[in-house]
Tab-separated table of C-alpha atoms in Angstrom:
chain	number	residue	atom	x	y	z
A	130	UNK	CA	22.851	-37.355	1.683
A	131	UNK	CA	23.753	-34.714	4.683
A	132	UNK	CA	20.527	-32.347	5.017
A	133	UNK	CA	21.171	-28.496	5.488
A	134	UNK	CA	22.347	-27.870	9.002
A	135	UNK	CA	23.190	-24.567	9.169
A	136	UNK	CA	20.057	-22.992	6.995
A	137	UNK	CA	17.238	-23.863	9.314
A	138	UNK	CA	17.589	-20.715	11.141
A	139	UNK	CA	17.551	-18.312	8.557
A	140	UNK	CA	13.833	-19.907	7.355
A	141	UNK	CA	12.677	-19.740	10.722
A	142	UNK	CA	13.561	-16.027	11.207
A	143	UNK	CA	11.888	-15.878	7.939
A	144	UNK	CA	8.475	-17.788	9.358
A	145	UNK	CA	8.498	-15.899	12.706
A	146	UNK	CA	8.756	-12.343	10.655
A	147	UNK	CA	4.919	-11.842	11.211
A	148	UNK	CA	4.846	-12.232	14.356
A	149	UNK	CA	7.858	-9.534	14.620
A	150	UNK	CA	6.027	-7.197	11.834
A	151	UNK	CA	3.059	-6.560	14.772
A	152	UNK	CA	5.446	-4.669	16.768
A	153	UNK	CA	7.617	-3.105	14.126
A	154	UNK	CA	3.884	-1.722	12.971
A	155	UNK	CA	2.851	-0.473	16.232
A	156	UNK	CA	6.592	1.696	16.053
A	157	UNK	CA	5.931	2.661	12.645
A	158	UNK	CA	2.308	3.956	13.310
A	159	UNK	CA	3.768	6.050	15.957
A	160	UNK	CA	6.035	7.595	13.741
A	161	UNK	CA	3.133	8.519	11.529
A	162	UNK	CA	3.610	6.399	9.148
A	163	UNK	CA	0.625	5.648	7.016
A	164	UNK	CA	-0.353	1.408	6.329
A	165	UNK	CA	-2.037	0.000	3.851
A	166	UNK	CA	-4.079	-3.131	4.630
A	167	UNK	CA	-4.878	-5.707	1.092
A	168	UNK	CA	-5.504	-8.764	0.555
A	169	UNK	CA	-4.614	-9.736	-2.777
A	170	UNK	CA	-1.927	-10.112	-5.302
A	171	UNK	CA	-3.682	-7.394	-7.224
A	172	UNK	CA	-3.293	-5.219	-5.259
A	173	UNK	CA	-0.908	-2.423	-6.709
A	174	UNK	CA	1.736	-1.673	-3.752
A	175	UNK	CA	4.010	0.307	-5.682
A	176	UNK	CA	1.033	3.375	-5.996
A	177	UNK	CA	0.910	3.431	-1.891
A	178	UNK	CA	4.448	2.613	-1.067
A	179	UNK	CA	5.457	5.773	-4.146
A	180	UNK	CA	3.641	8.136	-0.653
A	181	UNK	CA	5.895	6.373	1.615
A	182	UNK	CA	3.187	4.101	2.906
A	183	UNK	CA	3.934	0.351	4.351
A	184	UNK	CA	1.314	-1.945	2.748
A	185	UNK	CA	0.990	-5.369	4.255
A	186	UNK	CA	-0.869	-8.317	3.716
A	187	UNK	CA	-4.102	-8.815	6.417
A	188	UNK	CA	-4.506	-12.117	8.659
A	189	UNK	CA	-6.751	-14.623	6.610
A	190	UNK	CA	-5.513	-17.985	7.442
A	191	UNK	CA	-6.635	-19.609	10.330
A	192	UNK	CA	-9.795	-20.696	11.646
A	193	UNK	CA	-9.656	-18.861	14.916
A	194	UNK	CA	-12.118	-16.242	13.803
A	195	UNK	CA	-14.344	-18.220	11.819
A	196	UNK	CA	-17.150	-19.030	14.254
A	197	UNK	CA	-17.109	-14.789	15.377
A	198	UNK	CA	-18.176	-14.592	11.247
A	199	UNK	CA	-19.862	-16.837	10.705
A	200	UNK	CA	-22.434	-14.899	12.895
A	201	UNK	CA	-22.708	-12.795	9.583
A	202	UNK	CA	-21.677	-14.703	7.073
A	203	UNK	CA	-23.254	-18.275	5.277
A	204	UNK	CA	-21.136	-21.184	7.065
A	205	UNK	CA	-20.812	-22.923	3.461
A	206	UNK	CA	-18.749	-19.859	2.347
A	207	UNK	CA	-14.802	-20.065	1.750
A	208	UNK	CA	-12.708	-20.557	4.528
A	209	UNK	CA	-10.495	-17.360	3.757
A	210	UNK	CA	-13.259	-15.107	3.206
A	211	UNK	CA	-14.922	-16.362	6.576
A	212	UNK	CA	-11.086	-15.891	8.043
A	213	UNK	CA	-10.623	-12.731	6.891
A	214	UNK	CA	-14.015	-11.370	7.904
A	215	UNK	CA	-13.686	-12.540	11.166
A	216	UNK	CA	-10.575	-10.963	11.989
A	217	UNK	CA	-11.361	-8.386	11.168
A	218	UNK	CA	-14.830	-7.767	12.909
A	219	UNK	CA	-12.873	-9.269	16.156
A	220	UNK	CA	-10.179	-6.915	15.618
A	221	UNK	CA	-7.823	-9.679	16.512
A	222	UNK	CA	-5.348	-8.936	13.725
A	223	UNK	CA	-3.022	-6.357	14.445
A	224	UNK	CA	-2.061	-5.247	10.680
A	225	UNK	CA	-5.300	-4.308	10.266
A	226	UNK	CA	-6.193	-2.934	13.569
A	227	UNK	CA	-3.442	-0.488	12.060
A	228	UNK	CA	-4.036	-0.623	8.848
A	229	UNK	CA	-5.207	3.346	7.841
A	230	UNK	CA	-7.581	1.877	4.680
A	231	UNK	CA	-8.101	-1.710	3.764
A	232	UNK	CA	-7.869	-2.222	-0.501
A	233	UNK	CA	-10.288	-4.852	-1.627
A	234	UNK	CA	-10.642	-5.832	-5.326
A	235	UNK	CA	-13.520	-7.508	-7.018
A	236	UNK	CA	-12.305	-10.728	-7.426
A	237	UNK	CA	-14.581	-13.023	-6.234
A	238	UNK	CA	-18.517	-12.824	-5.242
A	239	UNK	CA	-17.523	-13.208	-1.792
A	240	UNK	CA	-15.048	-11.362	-1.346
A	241	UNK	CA	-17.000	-8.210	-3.022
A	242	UNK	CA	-19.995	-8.811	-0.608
A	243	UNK	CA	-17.349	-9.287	2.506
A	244	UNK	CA	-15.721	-5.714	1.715
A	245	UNK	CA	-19.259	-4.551	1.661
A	246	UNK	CA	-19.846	-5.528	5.297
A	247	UNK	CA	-16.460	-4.737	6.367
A	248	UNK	CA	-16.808	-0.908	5.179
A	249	UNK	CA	-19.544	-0.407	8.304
A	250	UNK	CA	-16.240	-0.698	10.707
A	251	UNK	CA	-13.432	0.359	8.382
A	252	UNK	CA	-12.374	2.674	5.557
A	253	UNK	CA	-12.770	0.323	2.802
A	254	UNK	CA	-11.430	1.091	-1.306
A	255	UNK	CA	-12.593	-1.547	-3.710
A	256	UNK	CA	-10.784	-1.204	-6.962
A	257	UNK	CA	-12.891	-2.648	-9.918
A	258	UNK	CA	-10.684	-5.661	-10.861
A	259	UNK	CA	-12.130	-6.739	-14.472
A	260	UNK	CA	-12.967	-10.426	-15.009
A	261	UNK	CA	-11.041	-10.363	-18.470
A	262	UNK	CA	-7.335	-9.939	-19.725
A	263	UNK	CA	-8.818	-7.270	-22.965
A	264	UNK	CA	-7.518	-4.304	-23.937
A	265	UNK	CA	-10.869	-3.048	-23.270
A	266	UNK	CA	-10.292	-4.199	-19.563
A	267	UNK	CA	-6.843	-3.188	-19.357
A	268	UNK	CA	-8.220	0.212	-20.130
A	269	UNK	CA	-10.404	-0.203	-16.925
A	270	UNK	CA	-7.900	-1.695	-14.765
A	271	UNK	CA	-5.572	1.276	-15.507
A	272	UNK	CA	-8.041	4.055	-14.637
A	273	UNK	CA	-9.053	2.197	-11.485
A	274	UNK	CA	-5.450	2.647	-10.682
A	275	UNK	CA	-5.154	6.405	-10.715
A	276	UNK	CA	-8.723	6.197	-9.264
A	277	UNK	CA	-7.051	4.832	-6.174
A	278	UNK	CA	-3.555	7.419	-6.356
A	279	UNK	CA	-6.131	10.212	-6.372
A	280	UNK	CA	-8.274	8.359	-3.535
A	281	UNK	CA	-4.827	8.172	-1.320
A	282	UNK	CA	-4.175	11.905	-1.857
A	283	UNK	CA	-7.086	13.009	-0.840
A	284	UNK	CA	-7.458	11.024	2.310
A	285	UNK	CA	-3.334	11.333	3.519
A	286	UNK	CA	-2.876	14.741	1.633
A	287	UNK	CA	-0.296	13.855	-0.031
A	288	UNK	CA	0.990	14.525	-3.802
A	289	UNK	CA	2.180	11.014	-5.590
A	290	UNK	CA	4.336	11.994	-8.277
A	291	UNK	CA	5.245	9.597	-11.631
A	292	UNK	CA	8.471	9.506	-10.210
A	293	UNK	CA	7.474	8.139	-6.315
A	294	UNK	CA	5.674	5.362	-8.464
A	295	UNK	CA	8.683	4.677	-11.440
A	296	UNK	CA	11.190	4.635	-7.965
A	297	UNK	CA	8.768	2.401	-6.555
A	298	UNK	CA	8.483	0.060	-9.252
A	299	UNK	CA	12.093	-0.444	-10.008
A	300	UNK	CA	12.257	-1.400	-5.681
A	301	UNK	CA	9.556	-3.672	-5.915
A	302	UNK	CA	11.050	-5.410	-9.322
A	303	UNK	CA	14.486	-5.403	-7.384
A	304	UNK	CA	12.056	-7.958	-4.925
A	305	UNK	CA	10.846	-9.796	-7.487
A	306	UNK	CA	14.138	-10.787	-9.344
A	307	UNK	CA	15.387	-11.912	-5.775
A	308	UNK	CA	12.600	-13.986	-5.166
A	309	UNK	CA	12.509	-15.505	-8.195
A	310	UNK	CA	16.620	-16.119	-8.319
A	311	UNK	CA	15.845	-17.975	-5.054
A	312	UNK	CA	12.916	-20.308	-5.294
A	313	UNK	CA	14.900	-21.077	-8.731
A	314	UNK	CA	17.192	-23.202	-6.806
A	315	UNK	CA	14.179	-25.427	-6.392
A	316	UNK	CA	15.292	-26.307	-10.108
A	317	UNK	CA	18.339	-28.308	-8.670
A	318	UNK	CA	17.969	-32.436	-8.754
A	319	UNK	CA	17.730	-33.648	-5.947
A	320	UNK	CA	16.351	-30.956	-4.519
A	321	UNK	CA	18.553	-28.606	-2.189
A	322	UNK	CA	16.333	-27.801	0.341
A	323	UNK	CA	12.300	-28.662	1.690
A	324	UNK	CA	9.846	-27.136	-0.207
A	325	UNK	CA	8.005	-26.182	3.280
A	326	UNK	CA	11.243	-23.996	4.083
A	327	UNK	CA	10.736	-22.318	0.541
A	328	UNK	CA	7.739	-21.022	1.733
A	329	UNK	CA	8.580	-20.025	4.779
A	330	UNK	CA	10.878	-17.296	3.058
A	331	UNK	CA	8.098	-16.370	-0.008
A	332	UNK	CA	5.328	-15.746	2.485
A	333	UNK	CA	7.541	-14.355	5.296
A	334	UNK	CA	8.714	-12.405	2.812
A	335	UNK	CA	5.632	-10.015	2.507
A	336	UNK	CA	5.859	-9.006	6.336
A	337	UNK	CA	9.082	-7.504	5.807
A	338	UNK	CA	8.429	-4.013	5.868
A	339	UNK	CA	11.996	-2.245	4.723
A	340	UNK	CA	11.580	-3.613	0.789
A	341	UNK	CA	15.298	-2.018	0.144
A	342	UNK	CA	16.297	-4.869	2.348
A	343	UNK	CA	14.850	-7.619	1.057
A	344	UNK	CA	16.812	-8.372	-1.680
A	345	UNK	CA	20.603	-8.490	-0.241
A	346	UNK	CA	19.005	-10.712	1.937
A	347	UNK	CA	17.708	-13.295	-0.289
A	348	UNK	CA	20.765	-13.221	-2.699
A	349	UNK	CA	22.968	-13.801	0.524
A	350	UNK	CA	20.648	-17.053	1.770
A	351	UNK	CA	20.322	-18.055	-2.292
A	352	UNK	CA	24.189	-18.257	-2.596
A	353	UNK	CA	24.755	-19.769	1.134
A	354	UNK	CA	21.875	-22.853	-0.329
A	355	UNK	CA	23.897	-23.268	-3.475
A	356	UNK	CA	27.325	-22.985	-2.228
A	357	UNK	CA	25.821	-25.730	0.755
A	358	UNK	CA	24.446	-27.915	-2.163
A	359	UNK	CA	28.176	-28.223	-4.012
A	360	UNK	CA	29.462	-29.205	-0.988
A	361	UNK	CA	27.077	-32.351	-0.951
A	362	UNK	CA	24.393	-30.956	1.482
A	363	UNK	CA	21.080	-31.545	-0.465
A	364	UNK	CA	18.184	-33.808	0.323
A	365	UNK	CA	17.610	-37.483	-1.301
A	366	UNK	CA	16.195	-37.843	-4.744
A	367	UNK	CA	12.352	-38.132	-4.817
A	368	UNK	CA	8.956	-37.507	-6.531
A	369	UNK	CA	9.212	-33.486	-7.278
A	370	UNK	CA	5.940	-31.997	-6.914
A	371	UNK	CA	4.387	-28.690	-8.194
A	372	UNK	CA	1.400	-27.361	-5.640
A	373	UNK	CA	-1.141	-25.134	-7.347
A	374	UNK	CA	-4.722	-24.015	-6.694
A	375	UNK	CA	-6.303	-21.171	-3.994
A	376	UNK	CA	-4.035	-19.339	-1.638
A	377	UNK	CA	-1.543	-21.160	0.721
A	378	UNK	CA	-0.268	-20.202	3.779
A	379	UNK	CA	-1.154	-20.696	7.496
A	380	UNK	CA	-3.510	-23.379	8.365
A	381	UNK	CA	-3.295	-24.684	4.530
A	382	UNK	CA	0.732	-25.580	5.074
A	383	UNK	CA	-0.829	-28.819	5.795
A	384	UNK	CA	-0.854	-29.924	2.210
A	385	UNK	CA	2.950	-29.014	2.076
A	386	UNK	CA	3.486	-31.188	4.886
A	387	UNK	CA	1.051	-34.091	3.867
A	388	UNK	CA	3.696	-33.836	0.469
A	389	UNK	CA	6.839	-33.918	2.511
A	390	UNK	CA	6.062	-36.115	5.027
A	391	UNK	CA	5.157	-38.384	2.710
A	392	UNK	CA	8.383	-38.864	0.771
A	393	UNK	CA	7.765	-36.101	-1.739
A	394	UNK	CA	9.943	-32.610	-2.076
A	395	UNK	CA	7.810	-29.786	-3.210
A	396	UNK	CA	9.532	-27.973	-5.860
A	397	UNK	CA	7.727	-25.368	-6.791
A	398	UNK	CA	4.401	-23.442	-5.872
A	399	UNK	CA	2.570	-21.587	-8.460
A	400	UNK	CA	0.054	-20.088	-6.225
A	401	UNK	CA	-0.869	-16.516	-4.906
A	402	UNK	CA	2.500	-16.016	-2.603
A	403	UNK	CA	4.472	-18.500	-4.981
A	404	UNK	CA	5.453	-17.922	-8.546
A	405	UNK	CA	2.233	-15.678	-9.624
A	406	UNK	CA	3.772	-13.281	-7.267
A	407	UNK	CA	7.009	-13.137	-8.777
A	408	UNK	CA	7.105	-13.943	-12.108
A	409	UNK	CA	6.712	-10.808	-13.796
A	410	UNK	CA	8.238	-7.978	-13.859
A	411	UNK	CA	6.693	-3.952	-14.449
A	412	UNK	CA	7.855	-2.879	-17.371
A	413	UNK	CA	10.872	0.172	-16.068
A	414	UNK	CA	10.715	1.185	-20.023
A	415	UNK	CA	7.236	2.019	-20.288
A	416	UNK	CA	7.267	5.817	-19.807
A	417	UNK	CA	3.449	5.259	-18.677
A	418	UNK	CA	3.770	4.268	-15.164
A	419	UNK	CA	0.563	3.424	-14.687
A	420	UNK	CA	-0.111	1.924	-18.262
A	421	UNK	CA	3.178	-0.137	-17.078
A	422	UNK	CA	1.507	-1.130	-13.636
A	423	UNK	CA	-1.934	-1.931	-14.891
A	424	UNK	CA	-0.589	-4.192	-17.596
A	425	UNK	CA	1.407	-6.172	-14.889
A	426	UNK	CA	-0.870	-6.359	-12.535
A	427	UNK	CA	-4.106	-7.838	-15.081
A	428	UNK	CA	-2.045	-10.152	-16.285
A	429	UNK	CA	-2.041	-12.754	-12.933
A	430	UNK	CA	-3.456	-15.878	-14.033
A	431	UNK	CA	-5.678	-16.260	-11.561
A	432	UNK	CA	-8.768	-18.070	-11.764
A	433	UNK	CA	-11.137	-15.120	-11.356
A	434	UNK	CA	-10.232	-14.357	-15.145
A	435	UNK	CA	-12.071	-15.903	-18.188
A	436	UNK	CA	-10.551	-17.278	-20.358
A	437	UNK	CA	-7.371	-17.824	-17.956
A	438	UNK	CA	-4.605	-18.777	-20.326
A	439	UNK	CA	-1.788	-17.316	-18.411
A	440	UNK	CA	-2.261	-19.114	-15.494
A	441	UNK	CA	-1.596	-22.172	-18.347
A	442	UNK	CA	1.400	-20.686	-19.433
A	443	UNK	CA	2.816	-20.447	-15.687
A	444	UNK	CA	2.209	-23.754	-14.991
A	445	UNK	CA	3.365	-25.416	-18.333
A	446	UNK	CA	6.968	-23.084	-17.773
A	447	UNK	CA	7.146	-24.383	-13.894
A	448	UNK	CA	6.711	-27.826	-14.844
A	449	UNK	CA	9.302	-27.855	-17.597
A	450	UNK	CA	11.791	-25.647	-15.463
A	451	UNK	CA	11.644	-27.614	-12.460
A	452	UNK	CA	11.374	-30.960	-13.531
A	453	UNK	CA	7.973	-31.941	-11.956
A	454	UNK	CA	6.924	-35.453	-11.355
A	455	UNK	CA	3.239	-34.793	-10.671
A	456	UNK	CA	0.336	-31.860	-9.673
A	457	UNK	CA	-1.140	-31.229	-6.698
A	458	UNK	CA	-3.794	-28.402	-6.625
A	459	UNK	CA	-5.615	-27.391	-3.324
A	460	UNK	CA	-8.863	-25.621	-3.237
A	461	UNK	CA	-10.444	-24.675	-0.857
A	462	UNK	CA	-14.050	-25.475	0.110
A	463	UNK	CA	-17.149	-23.598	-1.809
A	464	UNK	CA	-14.031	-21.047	-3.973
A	465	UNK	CA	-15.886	-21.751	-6.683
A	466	UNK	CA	-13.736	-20.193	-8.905
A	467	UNK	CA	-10.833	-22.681	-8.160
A	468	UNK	CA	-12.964	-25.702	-8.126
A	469	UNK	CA	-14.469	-24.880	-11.204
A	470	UNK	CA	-11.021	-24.035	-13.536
A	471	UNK	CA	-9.799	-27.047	-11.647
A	472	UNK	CA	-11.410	-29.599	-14.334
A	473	UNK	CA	-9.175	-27.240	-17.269
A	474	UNK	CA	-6.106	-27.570	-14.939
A	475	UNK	CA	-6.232	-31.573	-14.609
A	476	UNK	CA	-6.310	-31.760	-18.554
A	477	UNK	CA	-3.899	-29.541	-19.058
A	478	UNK	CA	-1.532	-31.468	-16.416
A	479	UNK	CA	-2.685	-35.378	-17.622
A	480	UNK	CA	-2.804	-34.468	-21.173
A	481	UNK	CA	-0.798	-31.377	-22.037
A	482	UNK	CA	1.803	-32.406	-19.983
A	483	UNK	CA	1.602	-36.340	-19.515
A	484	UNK	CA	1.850	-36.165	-15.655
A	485	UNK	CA	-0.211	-37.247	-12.739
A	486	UNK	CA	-2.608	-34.664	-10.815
A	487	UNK	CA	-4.537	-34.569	-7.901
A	488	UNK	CA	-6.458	-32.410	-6.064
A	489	UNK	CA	-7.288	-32.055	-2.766
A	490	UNK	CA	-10.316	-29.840	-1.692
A	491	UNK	CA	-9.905	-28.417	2.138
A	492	UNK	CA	-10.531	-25.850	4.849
A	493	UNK	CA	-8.645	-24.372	7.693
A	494	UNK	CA	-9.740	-26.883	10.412
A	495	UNK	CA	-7.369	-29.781	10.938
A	496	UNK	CA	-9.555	-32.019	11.388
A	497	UNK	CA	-8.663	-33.652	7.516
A	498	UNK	CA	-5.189	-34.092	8.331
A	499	UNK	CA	-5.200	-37.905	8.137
A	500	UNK	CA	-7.135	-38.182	5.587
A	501	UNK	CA	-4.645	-35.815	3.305
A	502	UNK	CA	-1.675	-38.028	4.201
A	503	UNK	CA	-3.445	-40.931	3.045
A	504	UNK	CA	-5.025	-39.646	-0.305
A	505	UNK	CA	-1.251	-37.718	-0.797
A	506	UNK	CA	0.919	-40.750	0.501
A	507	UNK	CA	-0.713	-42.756	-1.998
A	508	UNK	CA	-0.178	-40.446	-4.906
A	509	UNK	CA	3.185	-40.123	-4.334
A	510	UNK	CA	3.742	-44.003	-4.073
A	511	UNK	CA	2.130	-44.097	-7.664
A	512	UNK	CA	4.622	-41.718	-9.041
């Protein structure tokens, strides 16, 4: 079968956006335009972007800046903790060298200690994130929410009104629904396109700051893959493969390519800037906004909850949906939280589902490289 010719472009302008966001900050920030720094998918956009905020996603994957924080931090801590630290004490990231306030959430241990450090150089909000999907939490996780609209009027004077946030909301959904419309396409067999140019577009994705934009975009490149994959254009039939666990992006593409390189097409990606991002919606009904918001945003399945039973349900839709052939999860080194729920995740996989898993525990150096292509190669031979 022909591969895409005439797509590659379009994911490359799509992996080179960050790089291009650094500058269209700077102009923004001399506009007066305020910026919101986070680093997590729970982190509620929609409350700053409702006072006409950009919020962007801070650098955290790549071991440049490890060494600079590791002066401060334990070496056997997680990669993207050490990453994101270190950037930021080296001030070697632009989006947060601009970034007005940084929002951290208490997801992890070291994360909560990192934001603690971090506040002695930068205005730091931690919102509470509970460890539970209750109603009792979902009480919490709501208040923390206003807690932070009434933080960011105070500190930008500004008045966020129900309707800044509802407008914000139905934007933000308008993302979603793109997104989601697109890496669908992934459900195609053979596959239309690599799985590594998938992701270029979901993580490039979160650099692009004009959100009204984004989605005319994506529906133009979704139709130009499908109408390319009537016309015969598609890739060769092979093992389809779902990749879940911590964060991916950056130096962590490695496991992508260790996948594709190695005869497999990487359907779908249920991590942070996959499917978890995407998947569902805020409820536009709701005349709560933030009741709305808070119930959206608690229910990631993300491995910082106990129990986590809706990062089961993700997974057992993705598999179904896009025909996977076999698992592979990547955690990172000491995130405990991953490499513990990891042990519930292979079960679920080999016996819920009847497919193959692996997992593959890493960091950002690339020093592992060969090793992943071996361990990888020889999981996709077996399928």
């Amino acid at each position: 079968m022909e591969l895409i010719k005439e797509l590659p472009e379009v994911f490359e302008e799509f992996a080179e956006q960050r790089q291009k966001s650094f500058m269209a900050m700077k102009g923004l920030k001399e506009q007066g335009v305020p910026v919101v720094g986070a680093y997590c998918t729970y982190f509620p956009a929609e409350i700053a972007r409702a006072m006409g905020a950009v919020t962007v996603g801070l650098c955290s994957v790549s071991d440049e800046t490890i060494p600079d924080a590791e002066k401060d931090l334990p070496k056997n801590l997680c990669p993207l903790i050490k990453s994101s630290y270190g950037f930021a004490k080296t001030d070697k990231c632009p989006f947060f060298y601009f970034s007005d306030v940084v929002v951290g959430e208490t997801t992890c241990d070291g994360k909560k200690k990192m934001y603690e450090y971090m506040s002695d150089f930068k205005d730091v909000f931690v919102m509470e994130l509970p460890n539970t999907q209750s109603e009792m939490a979902l009480q919490l996780w709501k208040s923390e929410l206003i807690r932070f609209k009434k933080y960011l009027e105070k500190k930008f004077d500004v008045e966020i009104t129900d309707e800044a946030v509802s407008e914000a909301v139905k934007e933000e959904n308008k993302v979603r629904k793109a997104m989601k419309e697109l890496y669908h396409v992934m459900t195609l067999d053979p596959a239309p396109i690599k799985g590594g140019d998938l992701f270029k577009v979901l993580y490039g994705s979160g650099f692009k700051f004009d959100r009204k934009a984004i989605p005319a975009e994506i529906e133009a490149m979704r139709e130009k893959i499908e109408k390319e994959y009537e016309e015969g254009k598609r890739l060769d039939k092979m093992p389809r493969i779902l990749i879940t666990g911590c964060p991916i992006g950056g130096a962590t593409e490695k496991v992508i390519r260790a996948v594709e390189d190695n005869g497999g097409v990487v359907v779908a990606f249920e991590n942070c800037n996959g499917a978890k991002s995407f998947d569902k919606l805020v409820d536009e009904e709701n005349p709560d906004v933030y009741d709305a918001l808070a119930r959206r945003y608690l229910n990631i399945g993300c491995s910082v909850m106990t129990p986590n039973p809706n990062r089961l349900d993700l997974l057992d839709r993705l598999i179904d949906e896009f025909k996977v052939d076999g698992v592979v999860e990547m955690t990172l080194q000491a995130c405990h939280t991953y490499n513990v729920e990891s042990l519930s995740i292979r079960k679920f996989v080999n016996e819920k589902k009847g497919i193959p898993y692996i997992n593959v525990e890493t960091d950002y150096s690339q020093a592992d490289i060969g090793q992943l292509n071996t361990r990888i190669a020889a999981f996709i031979e077996m399928l």
